Each structure stands twice: as C-alpha cells, then as structure tokens.
mmCIF file of C-alpha atoms and ligand atoms in Angstrom:
data_model
loop_
_atom_site.group_PDB
_atom_site.id
_atom_site.type_symbol
_atom_site.label_atom_id
_atom_site.label_comp_id
_atom_site.label_asym_id
_atom_site.label_seq_id
_atom_site.Cartn_x
_atom_site.Cartn_y
_atom_site.Cartn_z
ATOM 1 C CA MET A 1 0.034 0.237 -0.109
ATOM 2 C CA SER A 2 1.374 3.583 -0.830
ATOM 3 C CA LEU A 3 2.716 5.976 1.226
ATOM 4 C CA PHE A 4 -0.613 7.930 0.611
ATOM 5 C CA ILE A 5 -3.414 6.045 1.237
ATOM 6 C CA ASN A 6 -1.633 4.213 3.991
ATOM 7 C CA THR A 7 -2.116 7.814 5.652
ATOM 8 C CA LEU A 8 -5.668 7.785 4.781
ATOM 9 C CA ARG A 9 -6.443 5.200 6.030
ATOM 10 C CA GLY A 10 -4.798 6.855 9.677
ATOM 11 C CA LYS A 11 -1.327 4.625 9.648
ATOM 12 C CA ALA A 12 0.875 7.209 9.308
ATOM 13 C CA SER A 13 4.501 6.462 9.040
ATOM 14 C CA ASN A 14 7.187 9.416 9.773
ATOM 15 C CA GLU A 15 6.661 10.536 6.484
ATOM 16 C CA THR A 16 5.037 12.938 5.376
ATOM 17 C CA PRO A 17 2.483 12.100 1.735
ATOM 18 C CA VAL A 18 2.142 15.456 -0.915
ATOM 19 C CA TRP A 19 0.403 15.564 -3.784
ATOM 20 C CA LEU A 20 -1.627 19.763 -4.951
ATOM 21 C CA MET A 21 -4.726 20.142 -5.867
ATOM 22 C CA ARG A 22 -4.533 21.688 -9.442
ATOM 23 C CA GLN A 23 -0.873 20.263 -9.751
ATOM 24 C CA ALA A 24 -2.265 20.033 -13.410
ATOM 25 C CA GLY A 25 -2.229 23.715 -14.692
ATOM 26 C CA ARG A 26 -2.149 26.879 -16.275
ATOM 27 C CA TYR A 27 1.144 27.245 -13.738
ATOM 28 C CA LEU A 28 2.689 24.688 -16.088
ATOM 29 C CA PRO A 29 4.693 25.820 -19.634
ATOM 30 C CA GLU A 30 3.571 22.151 -20.538
ATOM 31 C CA TYR A 31 -0.318 22.588 -19.829
ATOM 32 C CA ARG A 32 -0.204 26.069 -21.351
ATOM 33 C CA LYS A 33 1.273 24.147 -25.004
ATOM 34 C CA LEU A 34 -1.109 22.002 -25.639
ATOM 35 C CA ARG A 35 -4.049 24.726 -23.850
ATOM 36 C CA GLU A 36 -2.948 26.355 -27.155
ATOM 37 C CA LYS A 37 -4.568 24.156 -29.769
ATOM 38 C CA SER A 38 -7.020 22.906 -27.615
ATOM 39 C CA SER A 39 -9.618 24.509 -25.496
ATOM 40 C CA MET A 40 -10.016 23.230 -21.747
ATOM 41 C CA LEU A 41 -13.273 21.090 -22.722
ATOM 42 C CA GLU A 42 -11.394 19.250 -25.447
ATOM 43 C CA MET A 43 -8.165 18.302 -23.535
ATOM 44 C CA VAL A 44 -10.984 16.441 -20.976
ATOM 45 C CA GLN A 45 -13.041 14.894 -23.569
ATOM 46 C CA THR A 46 -9.932 13.339 -25.291
ATOM 47 C CA PRO A 47 -8.684 10.922 -23.353
ATOM 48 C CA GLU A 48 -4.930 10.498 -24.506
ATOM 49 C CA MET A 49 -4.422 14.630 -23.650
ATOM 50 C CA ALA A 50 -6.317 14.294 -20.215
ATOM 51 C CA ALA A 51 -3.873 11.499 -19.296
ATOM 52 C CA GLU A 52 -1.422 13.482 -20.986
ATOM 53 C CA VAL A 53 -2.137 16.649 -18.595
ATOM 54 C CA THR A 54 -2.435 13.953 -15.604
ATOM 55 C CA LEU A 55 1.080 12.726 -16.001
ATOM 56 C CA GLN A 56 2.585 16.100 -16.347
ATOM 57 C CA PRO A 57 3.404 17.625 -13.096
ATOM 58 C CA LEU A 58 4.409 13.758 -11.872
ATOM 59 C CA ARG A 59 7.223 13.902 -13.955
ATOM 60 C CA ARG A 60 8.627 16.949 -13.095
ATOM 61 C CA PHE A 61 7.591 16.547 -9.130
ATOM 62 C CA PRO A 62 8.090 13.137 -6.785
ATOM 63 C CA LEU A 63 4.156 13.593 -5.742
ATOM 64 C CA ASP A 64 2.609 10.886 -3.730
ATOM 65 C CA ALA A 65 -0.663 10.613 -5.902
ATOM 66 C CA ALA A 66 -2.712 11.904 -9.039
ATOM 67 C CA ILE A 67 -5.550 13.237 -10.212
ATOM 68 C CA ILE A 68 -7.276 12.705 -13.103
ATOM 69 C CA PHE A 69 -7.727 15.517 -15.357
ATOM 70 C CA ALA A 70 -11.241 16.685 -15.789
ATOM 71 C CA ASP A 71 -14.007 18.679 -14.159
ATOM 72 C CA ILE A 72 -16.511 18.721 -11.482
ATOM 73 C CA LEU A 73 -19.244 20.254 -13.656
ATOM 74 C CA THR A 74 -18.191 18.110 -16.819
ATOM 75 C CA PRO A 75 -20.467 14.941 -15.744
ATOM 76 C CA LEU A 76 -23.607 18.145 -15.590
ATOM 77 C CA ILE A 77 -23.149 18.467 -19.667
ATOM 78 C CA GLY A 78 -25.188 15.089 -20.338
ATOM 79 C CA MET A 79 -27.425 16.186 -17.788
ATOM 80 C CA GLY A 80 -28.629 18.214 -20.383
ATOM 81 C CA ILE A 81 -26.918 21.968 -20.033
ATOM 82 C CA ASP A 82 -24.262 23.623 -21.892
ATOM 83 C CA LEU A 83 -21.169 23.786 -20.586
ATOM 84 C CA GLU A 84 -18.409 26.449 -22.029
ATOM 85 C CA PHE A 85 -15.315 27.374 -19.937
ATOM 86 C CA LYS A 86 -14.901 31.218 -20.856
ATOM 87 C CA LYS A 87 -11.133 32.992 -21.120
ATOM 88 C CA GLY A 88 -11.519 35.397 -18.325
ATOM 89 C CA GLU A 89 -14.885 33.857 -17.128
ATOM 90 C CA GLY A 90 -14.598 30.626 -16.598
ATOM 91 C CA PRO A 91 -17.411 28.130 -16.528
ATOM 92 C CA VAL A 92 -20.640 29.531 -18.158
ATOM 93 C CA ILE A 93 -23.525 26.911 -18.481
ATOM 94 C CA ASP A 94 -26.234 28.959 -21.565
ATOM 95 C CA ASN A 95 -29.208 27.002 -19.824
ATOM 96 C CA PRO A 96 -28.931 27.473 -16.400
ATOM 97 C CA VAL A 97 -31.521 25.308 -14.198
ATOM 98 C CA ARG A 98 -34.869 27.510 -12.456
ATOM 99 C CA THR A 99 -37.996 25.682 -13.201
ATOM 100 C CA ALA A 100 -39.591 22.914 -12.261
ATOM 101 C CA SER A 101 -39.303 21.988 -15.667
ATOM 102 C CA ASP A 102 -35.498 23.030 -16.142
ATOM 103 C CA VAL A 103 -35.122 20.368 -13.021
ATOM 104 C CA ARG A 104 -37.378 17.746 -14.299
ATOM 105 C CA ALA A 105 -35.667 17.940 -17.574
ATOM 106 C CA LEU A 106 -32.249 16.761 -16.435
ATOM 107 C CA ALA A 107 -31.271 13.737 -17.300
ATOM 108 C CA VAL A 108 -28.980 11.257 -14.771
ATOM 109 C CA PRO A 109 -26.956 8.837 -18.145
ATOM 110 C CA ALA A 110 -24.727 5.902 -16.791
ATOM 111 C CA PRO A 111 -20.713 7.291 -16.394
ATOM 112 C CA GLU A 112 -20.311 5.506 -19.018
ATOM 113 C CA GLU A 113 -22.007 7.175 -21.651
ATOM 114 C CA ASN A 114 -21.717 10.236 -19.923
ATOM 115 C CA VAL A 115 -18.261 10.611 -19.169
ATOM 116 C CA GLY A 116 -16.698 7.294 -20.891
ATOM 117 C CA TYR A 117 -14.078 10.052 -22.061
ATOM 118 C CA THR A 118 -12.423 10.507 -18.050
ATOM 119 C CA LEU A 119 -13.105 6.150 -17.426
ATOM 120 C CA ASP A 120 -10.707 5.872 -20.492
ATOM 121 C CA ALA A 121 -8.370 8.541 -19.328
ATOM 122 C CA ILE A 122 -8.245 6.782 -15.576
ATOM 123 C CA LYS A 123 -7.580 3.534 -17.561
ATOM 124 C CA LEU A 124 -4.869 5.349 -19.751
ATOM 125 C CA VAL A 125 -2.953 6.906 -16.868
ATOM 126 C CA VAL A 126 -3.680 4.009 -14.216
ATOM 127 C CA LYS A 127 -1.451 1.463 -16.871
ATOM 128 C CA GLU A 128 1.291 4.527 -17.023
ATOM 129 C CA LEU A 129 1.572 4.467 -13.533
ATOM 130 C CA ASN A 130 2.113 0.899 -13.243
ATOM 131 C CA GLY A 131 1.134 0.424 -9.670
ATOM 132 C CA LYS A 132 3.781 3.043 -8.951
ATOM 133 C CA THR A 133 1.736 6.226 -7.524
ATOM 134 C CA PRO A 134 -2.584 6.208 -7.126
ATOM 135 C CA LEU A 135 -4.487 7.990 -8.926
ATOM 136 C CA ILE A 136 -7.294 10.116 -6.952
ATOM 137 C CA GLY A 137 -10.504 10.312 -9.113
ATOM 138 C CA PHE A 138 -13.555 12.997 -7.929
ATOM 139 C CA SER A 139 -16.814 14.623 -8.227
ATOM 140 C CA GLY A 140 -18.343 17.781 -6.850
ATOM 141 C CA ALA A 141 -21.037 18.163 -4.284
ATOM 142 C CA PRO A 142 -24.592 18.378 -5.130
ATOM 143 C CA PHE A 143 -24.846 22.398 -3.127
ATOM 144 C CA THR A 144 -21.850 23.119 -4.952
ATOM 145 C CA LEU A 145 -22.617 21.184 -8.519
ATOM 146 C CA SER A 146 -25.782 23.173 -7.572
ATOM 147 C CA SER A 147 -24.724 26.537 -7.329
ATOM 148 C CA TYR A 148 -23.600 26.302 -10.937
ATOM 149 C CA LEU A 149 -26.495 24.749 -12.758
ATOM 150 C CA ILE A 150 -28.504 27.657 -10.789
ATOM 151 C CA GLU A 151 -26.213 30.382 -11.325
ATOM 152 C CA GLY A 152 -25.258 29.285 -14.542
ATOM 153 C CA HIS A 153 -21.310 31.024 -13.997
ATOM 154 C CA SER A 154 -18.823 30.555 -10.859
ATOM 155 C CA PRO A 155 -21.360 31.709 -8.329
ATOM 156 C CA GLY A 156 -20.625 34.955 -6.994
ATOM 157 C CA ASP A 157 -23.521 35.507 -4.823
ATOM 158 C CA LEU A 158 -26.177 32.486 -4.707
ATOM 159 C CA LEU A 159 -29.186 33.967 -4.825
ATOM 160 C CA HIS A 160 -31.025 32.330 -7.247
ATOM 161 C CA THR A 161 -29.414 28.592 -5.540
ATOM 162 C CA LYS A 162 -30.586 30.049 -1.883
ATOM 163 C CA GLY A 163 -34.098 31.028 -3.427
ATOM 164 C CA MET A 164 -34.387 27.571 -4.923
ATOM 165 C CA MET A 165 -33.401 25.841 -1.403
ATOM 166 C CA VAL A 166 -35.689 27.840 1.278
ATOM 167 C CA GLY A 167 -38.281 28.789 -1.304
ATOM 168 C CA ASP A 168 -39.384 25.580 -3.002
ATOM 169 C CA PRO A 169 -37.153 22.408 -0.398
ATOM 170 C CA PRO A 170 -39.630 19.772 -2.733
ATOM 171 C CA LEU A 171 -37.951 21.140 -6.042
ATOM 172 C CA TRP A 172 -34.269 21.544 -4.674
ATOM 173 C CA HIS A 173 -35.110 17.775 -3.038
ATOM 174 C CA GLU A 174 -35.658 16.876 -6.121
ATOM 175 C CA LEU A 175 -32.711 18.279 -7.693
ATOM 176 C CA GLN A 176 -30.197 16.810 -4.951
ATOM 177 C CA GLU A 177 -31.514 13.519 -5.993
ATOM 178 C CA LYS A 178 -30.805 13.897 -9.057
ATOM 179 C CA LEU A 179 -27.173 14.592 -8.368
ATOM 180 C CA VAL A 180 -26.843 12.595 -5.551
ATOM 181 C CA THR A 181 -27.632 9.417 -7.742
ATOM 182 C CA LEU A 182 -25.580 11.288 -10.245
ATOM 183 C CA CYS A 183 -22.044 11.415 -8.112
ATOM 184 C CA VAL A 184 -22.664 8.382 -6.708
ATOM 185 C CA GLU A 185 -22.414 6.507 -9.712
ATOM 186 C CA TYR A 186 -19.753 8.402 -11.504
ATOM 187 C CA LEU A 187 -17.836 8.456 -8.289
ATOM 188 C CA VAL A 188 -18.163 4.641 -8.031
ATOM 189 C CA ALA A 189 -17.371 4.352 -11.865
ATOM 190 C CA GLN A 190 -13.797 6.145 -11.589
ATOM 191 C CA VAL A 191 -13.029 3.440 -8.747
ATOM 192 C CA GLU A 192 -14.277 0.668 -11.020
ATOM 193 C CA ALA A 193 -11.875 2.201 -13.780
ATOM 194 C CA GLY A 194 -8.730 2.124 -11.370
ATOM 195 C CA CYS A 195 -8.824 5.305 -8.824
ATOM 196 C CA GLU A 196 -7.783 3.837 -5.436
ATOM 197 C CA SER A 197 -9.054 7.383 -4.076
ATOM 198 C CA LEU A 198 -11.456 9.496 -3.584
ATOM 199 C CA GLN A 199 -12.331 13.329 -3.950
ATOM 200 C CA ILE A 200 -15.241 15.167 -3.046
ATOM 201 C CA PHE A 201 -15.279 19.271 -3.872
ATOM 202 C CA ASP A 202 -17.939 21.194 -1.710
ATOM 203 C CA SER A 203 -16.084 24.394 -2.820
ATOM 204 C CA TRP A 204 -18.707 26.691 -2.251
ATOM 205 C CA LEU A 205 -20.104 25.425 1.143
ATOM 206 C CA GLY A 206 -18.643 27.642 3.117
ATOM 207 C CA TYR A 207 -21.705 30.332 1.994
ATOM 208 C CA VAL A 208 -24.269 28.138 4.178
ATOM 209 C CA GLY A 209 -25.510 28.563 7.588
ATOM 210 C CA PRO A 210 -26.005 26.062 10.051
ATOM 211 C CA ARG A 211 -29.564 26.004 10.189
ATOM 212 C CA GLU A 212 -29.687 25.413 6.525
ATOM 213 C CA TYR A 213 -26.767 23.446 6.377
ATOM 214 C CA ASP A 214 -28.120 20.946 8.329
ATOM 215 C CA LYS A 215 -31.883 20.923 6.674
ATOM 216 C CA PHE A 216 -30.762 21.274 2.738
ATOM 217 C CA VAL A 217 -27.214 19.900 2.793
ATOM 218 C CA ALA A 218 -26.448 17.304 5.373
ATOM 219 C CA PRO A 219 -28.605 14.388 3.929
ATOM 220 C CA TYR A 220 -27.361 14.651 0.466
ATOM 221 C CA LEU A 221 -23.857 14.504 1.445
ATOM 222 C CA MET A 222 -24.419 11.647 4.383
ATOM 223 C CA LYS A 223 -26.259 10.114 1.478
ATOM 224 C CA LEU A 224 -23.605 10.757 -1.301
ATOM 225 C CA ILE A 225 -20.716 9.406 0.752
ATOM 226 C CA THR A 226 -22.877 6.407 2.746
ATOM 227 C CA GLN A 227 -23.820 5.379 -0.809
ATOM 228 C CA VAL A 228 -19.814 6.014 -2.542
ATOM 229 C CA LYS A 229 -18.556 4.153 0.649
ATOM 230 C CA ALA A 230 -21.125 0.751 0.580
ATOM 231 C CA ARG A 231 -19.859 -0.033 -3.005
ATOM 232 C CA VAL A 232 -16.168 0.738 -3.270
ATOM 233 C CA ASP A 233 -13.599 0.225 -0.505
ATOM 234 C CA VAL A 234 -11.223 3.340 -1.423
ATOM 235 C CA PRO A 235 -11.037 6.547 1.340
ATOM 236 C CA VAL A 236 -13.307 9.465 0.604
ATOM 237 C CA VAL A 237 -11.420 13.007 1.505
ATOM 238 C CA PHE A 238 -14.131 15.655 1.825
ATOM 239 C CA PHE A 239 -13.221 19.057 0.873
ATOM 240 C CA ALA A 240 -14.547 23.159 1.395
ATOM 241 C CA THR A 241 -13.401 26.515 1.842
ATOM 242 C CA GLY A 242 -14.562 28.667 4.088
ATOM 243 C CA VAL A 243 -15.991 25.497 6.500
ATOM 244 C CA SER A 244 -14.345 25.826 9.697
ATOM 245 C CA ALA A 245 -17.295 27.406 11.225
ATOM 246 C CA LEU A 246 -19.604 23.874 10.234
ATOM 247 C CA PHE A 247 -16.255 21.296 10.656
ATOM 248 C CA PRO A 248 -18.403 20.269 13.945
ATOM 249 C CA ARG A 249 -20.958 19.024 11.580
ATOM 250 C CA LEU A 250 -19.085 18.023 8.667
ATOM 251 C CA GLY A 251 -17.073 15.720 11.708
ATOM 252 C CA LYS A 252 -20.769 13.946 10.928
ATOM 253 C CA LEU A 253 -20.363 13.026 7.490
ATOM 254 C CA PRO A 254 -18.854 9.287 7.176
ATOM 255 C CA ALA A 255 -15.437 10.392 5.591
ATOM 256 C CA ASP A 256 -12.122 8.922 5.695
ATOM 257 C CA ALA A 257 -10.842 12.523 5.537
ATOM 258 C CA PHE A 258 -10.964 15.991 5.246
ATOM 259 C CA GLY A 259 -9.412 18.634 3.930
ATOM 260 C CA VAL A 260 -8.524 21.836 5.575
ATOM 261 C CA ASP A 261 -8.118 25.595 3.242
ATOM 262 C CA TRP A 262 -5.748 28.098 5.075
ATOM 263 C CA ARG A 263 -8.347 29.806 7.618
ATOM 264 C CA ILE A 264 -7.912 27.582 10.078
ATOM 265 C CA SER A 265 -4.807 25.518 11.473
ATOM 266 C CA LEU A 266 -4.631 21.724 10.986
ATOM 267 C CA PRO A 267 -5.343 20.791 14.666
ATOM 268 C CA GLU A 268 -7.710 23.947 15.343
ATOM 269 C CA ALA A 269 -9.364 21.973 12.258
ATOM 270 C CA HIS A 270 -8.755 18.537 14.372
ATOM 271 C CA ALA A 271 -9.995 19.718 17.198
ATOM 272 C CA ALA A 272 -13.952 21.209 15.732
ATOM 273 C CA ILE A 273 -13.914 17.845 13.239
ATOM 274 C CA GLY A 274 -14.262 15.871 16.899
ATOM 275 C CA ARG A 275 -13.138 12.601 16.528
ATOM 276 C CA SER A 276 -9.469 10.586 15.472
ATOM 277 C CA VAL A 277 -9.184 11.604 11.048
ATOM 278 C CA PRO A 278 -6.547 12.261 8.930
ATOM 279 C CA LEU A 279 -6.071 15.785 7.330
ATOM 280 C CA GLN A 280 -5.031 17.026 3.998
ATOM 281 C CA GLY A 281 -3.647 20.742 3.667
ATOM 282 C CA ASN A 282 -3.410 23.735 4.193
ATOM 283 C CA LEU A 283 -0.828 25.775 2.630
ATOM 284 C CA ASP A 284 -2.394 29.196 1.773
ATOM 285 C CA PRO A 285 -1.831 29.185 -2.634
ATOM 286 C CA GLN A 286 -0.891 32.851 -2.168
ATOM 287 C CA ILE A 287 1.787 32.318 -0.223
ATOM 288 C CA LEU A 288 3.067 29.632 -2.603
ATOM 289 C CA ALA A 289 3.621 32.612 -5.348
ATOM 290 C CA ALA A 290 5.534 35.045 -2.753
ATOM 291 C CA PRO A 291 8.874 35.178 -1.707
ATOM 292 C CA TRP A 292 10.628 31.449 -0.855
ATOM 293 C CA GLU A 293 12.562 33.131 2.339
ATOM 294 C CA TYR A 294 8.118 33.125 3.487
ATOM 295 C CA ILE A 295 6.986 29.880 2.020
ATOM 296 C CA GLU A 296 10.077 27.376 3.467
ATOM 297 C CA GLY A 297 8.689 29.074 7.474
ATOM 298 C CA ALA A 298 4.859 28.664 6.494
ATOM 299 C CA ALA A 299 5.543 25.396 5.075
ATOM 300 C CA ARG A 300 7.105 23.601 7.729
ATOM 301 C CA ALA A 301 4.840 25.472 10.629
ATOM 302 C CA VAL A 302 2.084 23.628 8.238
ATOM 303 C CA LEU A 303 4.143 20.334 8.748
ATOM 304 C CA ASP A 304 5.113 20.917 11.972
ATOM 305 C CA GLU A 305 1.048 21.229 12.571
ATOM 306 C CA GLY A 306 0.674 18.271 10.576
ATOM 307 C CA ARG A 307 2.786 16.190 13.658
ATOM 308 C CA GLU A 308 0.123 17.476 15.838
ATOM 309 C CA ILE A 309 -2.878 15.746 14.578
ATOM 310 C CA PRO A 310 -3.030 11.852 13.869
ATOM 311 C CA ALA A 311 -2.353 11.735 9.702
ATOM 312 C CA HIS A 312 -0.946 14.169 7.775
ATOM 313 C CA VAL A 313 -1.274 14.399 3.656
ATOM 314 C CA PHE A 314 0.149 17.966 2.771
ATOM 315 C CA ASN A 315 -1.933 20.115 -0.126
ATOM 316 C CA LEU A 316 -2.400 23.684 -0.196
ATOM 317 C CA GLY A 317 -5.699 24.402 0.907
ATOM 318 C CA HIS A 318 -6.911 25.401 -2.425
ATOM 319 C CA GLY A 319 -5.968 24.959 -6.211
ATOM 320 C CA VAL A 320 -2.488 25.971 -7.896
ATOM 321 C CA LEU A 321 -2.544 30.075 -8.647
ATOM 322 C CA GLN A 322 -2.251 30.514 -12.389
ATOM 323 C CA HIS A 323 0.856 32.836 -11.511
ATOM 324 C CA THR A 324 2.562 30.261 -9.146
ATOM 325 C CA PRO A 325 6.311 30.515 -10.002
ATOM 326 C CA VAL A 326 7.029 26.313 -11.585
ATOM 327 C CA ASP A 327 10.502 27.014 -9.364
ATOM 328 C CA ASN A 328 7.975 27.632 -5.726
ATOM 329 C CA VAL A 329 6.143 24.070 -6.634
ATOM 330 C CA GLN A 330 9.364 21.818 -6.939
ATOM 331 C CA ARG A 331 11.094 23.616 -3.321
ATOM 332 C CA LEU A 332 8.141 23.276 -1.566
ATOM 333 C CA ILE A 333 7.631 19.304 -2.517
ATOM 334 C CA GLU A 334 11.744 18.568 -2.002
ATOM 335 C CA LEU A 335 10.967 19.923 1.180
ATOM 336 C CA VAL A 336 8.075 17.981 1.872
ATOM 337 C CA LYS A 337 9.616 15.286 0.989
ATOM 338 C CA GLY A 338 12.608 15.708 3.075
ATOM 339 C CA TYR A 339 10.416 16.169 6.065
ATOM 340 C CA ARG A 340 10.218 13.717 9.012
ATOM 341 C CA ARG A 341 7.421 13.725 11.427
HETATM 342 O O1 CP3 B 1 -5.163 19.102 -10.794
HETATM 343 C C1 CP3 B 1 -6.569 18.664 -10.714
HETATM 344 O O2 CP3 B 1 -6.969 19.497 -9.623
HETATM 345 C C2 CP3 B 1 -7.265 18.379 -11.060
HETATM 346 C C3 CP3 B 1 -8.311 19.502 -12.599
HETATM 347 C C4 CP3 B 1 -9.399 20.006 -11.956
HETATM 348 C C5 CP3 B 1 -9.796 20.606 -12.320
HETATM 349 N N1 CP3 B 1 -10.498 21.378 -12.259
HETATM 350 C C6 CP3 B 1 -8.918 21.138 -14.040
HETATM 351 C C7 CP3 B 1 -9.587 22.299 -14.161
HETATM 352 C C8 CP3 B 1 -10.017 19.689 -10.509
HETATM 353 C C9 CP3 B 1 -10.138 18.401 -9.719
HETATM 354 C C10 CP3 B 1 -11.062 20.707 -10.969
HETATM 355 C C11 CP3 B 1 -12.275 21.004 -9.783
HETATM 356 C C12 CP3 B 1 -12.423 21.887 -9.711
HETATM 357 N N2 CP3 B 1 -13.480 22.846 -11.156
HETATM 358 C C13 CP3 B 1 -13.444 23.111 -8.323
HETATM 359 C C14 CP3 B 1 -13.244 22.296 -7.033
HETATM 360 C C15 CP3 B 1 -11.985 23.054 -6.377
HETATM 361 C C16 CP3 B 1 -11.787 24.279 -6.463
HETATM 362 O O3 CP3 B 1 -10.992 25.091 -7.015
HETATM 363 O O4 CP3 B 1 -13.105 24.618 -5.884
HETATM 364 C C17 CP3 B 1 -14.064 23.553 -8.871
HETATM 365 C C18 CP3 B 1 -15.263 24.569 -8.485
HETATM 366 C C19 CP3 B 1 -14.355 23.728 -10.180
HETATM 367 C C20 CP3 B 1 -15.075 25.122 -11.341
HETATM 368 C C21 CP3 B 1 -13.975 25.458 -12.514
HETATM 369 N N3 CP3 B 1 -13.201 25.156 -13.842
HETATM 370 C C22 CP3 B 1 -13.962 27.009 -12.549
HETATM 371 C C23 CP3 B 1 -14.079 27.425 -11.470
HETATM 372 C C24 CP3 B 1 -12.855 26.631 -13.268
HETATM 373 C C25 CP3 B 1 -12.313 28.371 -14.537
HETATM 374 C C26 CP3 B 1 -11.195 28.973 -13.002
HETATM 375 C C27 CP3 B 1 -10.175 28.425 -13.450
HETATM 376 O O5 CP3 B 1 -9.172 28.360 -12.804
HETATM 377 O O6 CP3 B 1 -10.179 29.108 -14.305
HETATM 378 C C28 CP3 B 1 -12.409 25.325 -14.271
HETATM 379 C C29 CP3 B 1 -11.524 25.050 -15.310
HETATM 380 C C30 CP3 B 1 -10.663 25.137 -14.829
HETATM 381 N N4 CP3 B 1 -10.421 23.131 -14.061
HETATM 382 C C31 CP3 B 1 -9.256 24.790 -15.345
HETATM 383 C C32 CP3 B 1 -8.257 23.384 -15.141
HETATM 384 C C33 CP3 B 1 -7.100 23.412 -14.922
HETATM 385 C C34 CP3 B 1 -8.422 25.689 -16.227
HETATM 386 C C35 CP3 B 1 -8.990 25.188 -17.146
HETATM 387 C C36 CP3 B 1 -8.379 26.238 -18.474
HETATM 388 O O7 CP3 B 1 -8.678 27.102 -18.698
HETATM 389 O O8 CP3 B 1 -6.956 25.927 -18.715
#
C-alpha cells in the first residue's frame, strides 16, 4: 500500500505524503503549450490528452498521488446543460436550471455514456503509473454542483440557488436526489476504472449557514458518502473552503479524511471535527506565489502542525494559482519529501 493511501487510512509513518490540488494546469508551461491548440473541454474529453495532462506534474515532481484531469462540471453536460469554459470568465452554463420543468428535464445518464472519456483517461493513466503512484478520482458535491447549475456561472452570490433551496424545498430535494445519483455512480465508476482514492469538492459550501446546512445540504452529503462507501473500499476525502465554523457538523459525515483550507490551523480543524481523522492541507496558495524565504517557514509550520494530528497529507488550502512560479512548487515538494514527522 502506498504512503498516500496508508496515511488516508490513518496509518501515519514518519513521512508526509504530498500532492497539490490543481497540480496540473496553467502554471505549467507544458500545460499551456497543449492548451494553445485545444480548449479545456477538448482536453478533458480526449482521453490521451487528459492522461498526458494528468501525468505532466508527476514527470517534474516526486508527488505521492496523481489526480485525474477533468472538472467537477463535466459530468453535468450529460444532464443536458450547455457548458463552456470562457476565457477570463470561467465556466458558463447557457441554460441554467431555475424552474420545476428545468429540474425535471435533467437526465441522469450512466457514467459510461456520460463521461466515458474520463473513465478511459483513468485507465490510460493507471496503466502508465503501473502501481507506482495512486490516482485520485473526484466529483463535485451536490450543493456546489447545484450552485453552478442554478446560477449558470461561478456563483458570486447564491441568490437563485438559495432562492430555490428555501423557497421550493420539494424542488430542491428533487434536484439533490438527481445529483446524488449522478455523483455516486460517477465516483464508483472511477474506482472501477482504477482510482485508488476519491475526493469530493464542495467549494461553495462556506456560503451556507448551519441552519440551512443541516436541513438542505447534510442529508444529501450523508447519502452520497454512505452510498459510495457501501460500494467501493477506497478512502474518501471531503474538501470544502470557508467551512471552519461548520467542521463540528462536517465531522459527522462518514468521510475517511477532510481537506482543510488555510483559514484554520490543522490542529484546530482536527479539534473542531471532533474525531480522530487524517487531514489534508493546508498551505495558503497565495503564499506559494510569494518569496521562497517566507514560503519555507510557512510550509514547515504546516508540516509541524501536521505532527499534532494523527495523520497528515500535505496539500495547499485550495488549488495552485495560475501565476505560481514552477520553481516554488518544485522546492515546496522537495521540502515536504525531506521532512520527517
Ligand atoms: O489538477 C487537478 O486538480 C485536477 C483537475 C481539476 C480541474 N478542476 C481542472 C481545471 C479539478 C479537481 C477541478 C475541480 C473544480 N473545478 C472545482 C473544485 C475545486 C475548486 O477549485 O474549488 C471547481 C469549483 C471547478 C470549476 C471550475 N473549473 C472553475 C471555477 C474554472 C475556472 C477557473 C480557472 O481556474 O480557470 C474551471 C476551469 C478549470 N478546471 C481549469 C483547470 C485546469 C482551467 C482551465 C484552463 O483554462 O486551462
């Protein structure tokens, strides 16, 4: 069993495994080169290209895990929405889901017909990695996927989303049920294709207060993770940002580990979660674009805090930013690989 999987299983050793969210992407010149000729969607939807992009950071750095190159939004295309990644704007959905008939029209296709390209990319990557490095599969969480579906773009505010949530609970329920099914099947299919770990991204959960979390979000997260864990035996990591105050509630989810952003220290997050669980995180990605002298101290502080919790996977508190110097990423990973708990 690899260092990464063992650590997520709570079996910490004196080494801290490391991977970075968005470790593949625009900060890498070799990614930008491919991206000159193809759109983000073409790259995800062509298995050979998606596999190549997944492997790019592993050729440069001694990472302990790979993450399949896809997006949390690509599985929504098969539901019947028009998704585009627009330059400078990010994801745009031209036909947002606002009414009962919009929700009812959403299909829940099987992963093989919906995202066969990602499953094929996983098989190519697993073959290439040849048992040396585990591959992470992932999905968005129902709340965050809803926020894109309903707002139609990266949610600056969540007025339409919360409007449906609290204004029409039966319709919200219907949408959440469809998304839970889509996500469970997608996550299970990724494991069947060869992924050894799963991560669930709930990037916008930090905008939800405890009352609405309990009523409109928690039941579906509980169902999603419970169903996945009943079907596949791989560690499931739950990641959200801005949720320091929700950790006591999130701790009740049956996730095997939690991703932590930079707004809280690892020991404080662990105490708030309230049970013995491995944590992943949490260097501020904006700090990783700062002078190395500062980064080094900040990264060592994260590693030292990681010794105060039962098991620690080093990561950033969110994805690598586009303007991060590659050299900073290189030095960071070497620092983590040289560290002993
Ligand atoms: O390396 C990896 O981490 C794996 C691939 C991955 C991508 N997106 C590729 C991508 C993963 C795991 C994601 C998850 C994702 N996508 C999330 C959850 C994590 C988070 O960041 O909160 C969210 C909210 C999205 C939605 C999304 N996709 C946005 C808001 C954007 C535009 C912003 C941006 O950075 O351009 C994307 C596009 C996207 N997804 C890119 C990449 C590499 C940039 C594509 C490009 O233009 O080349």
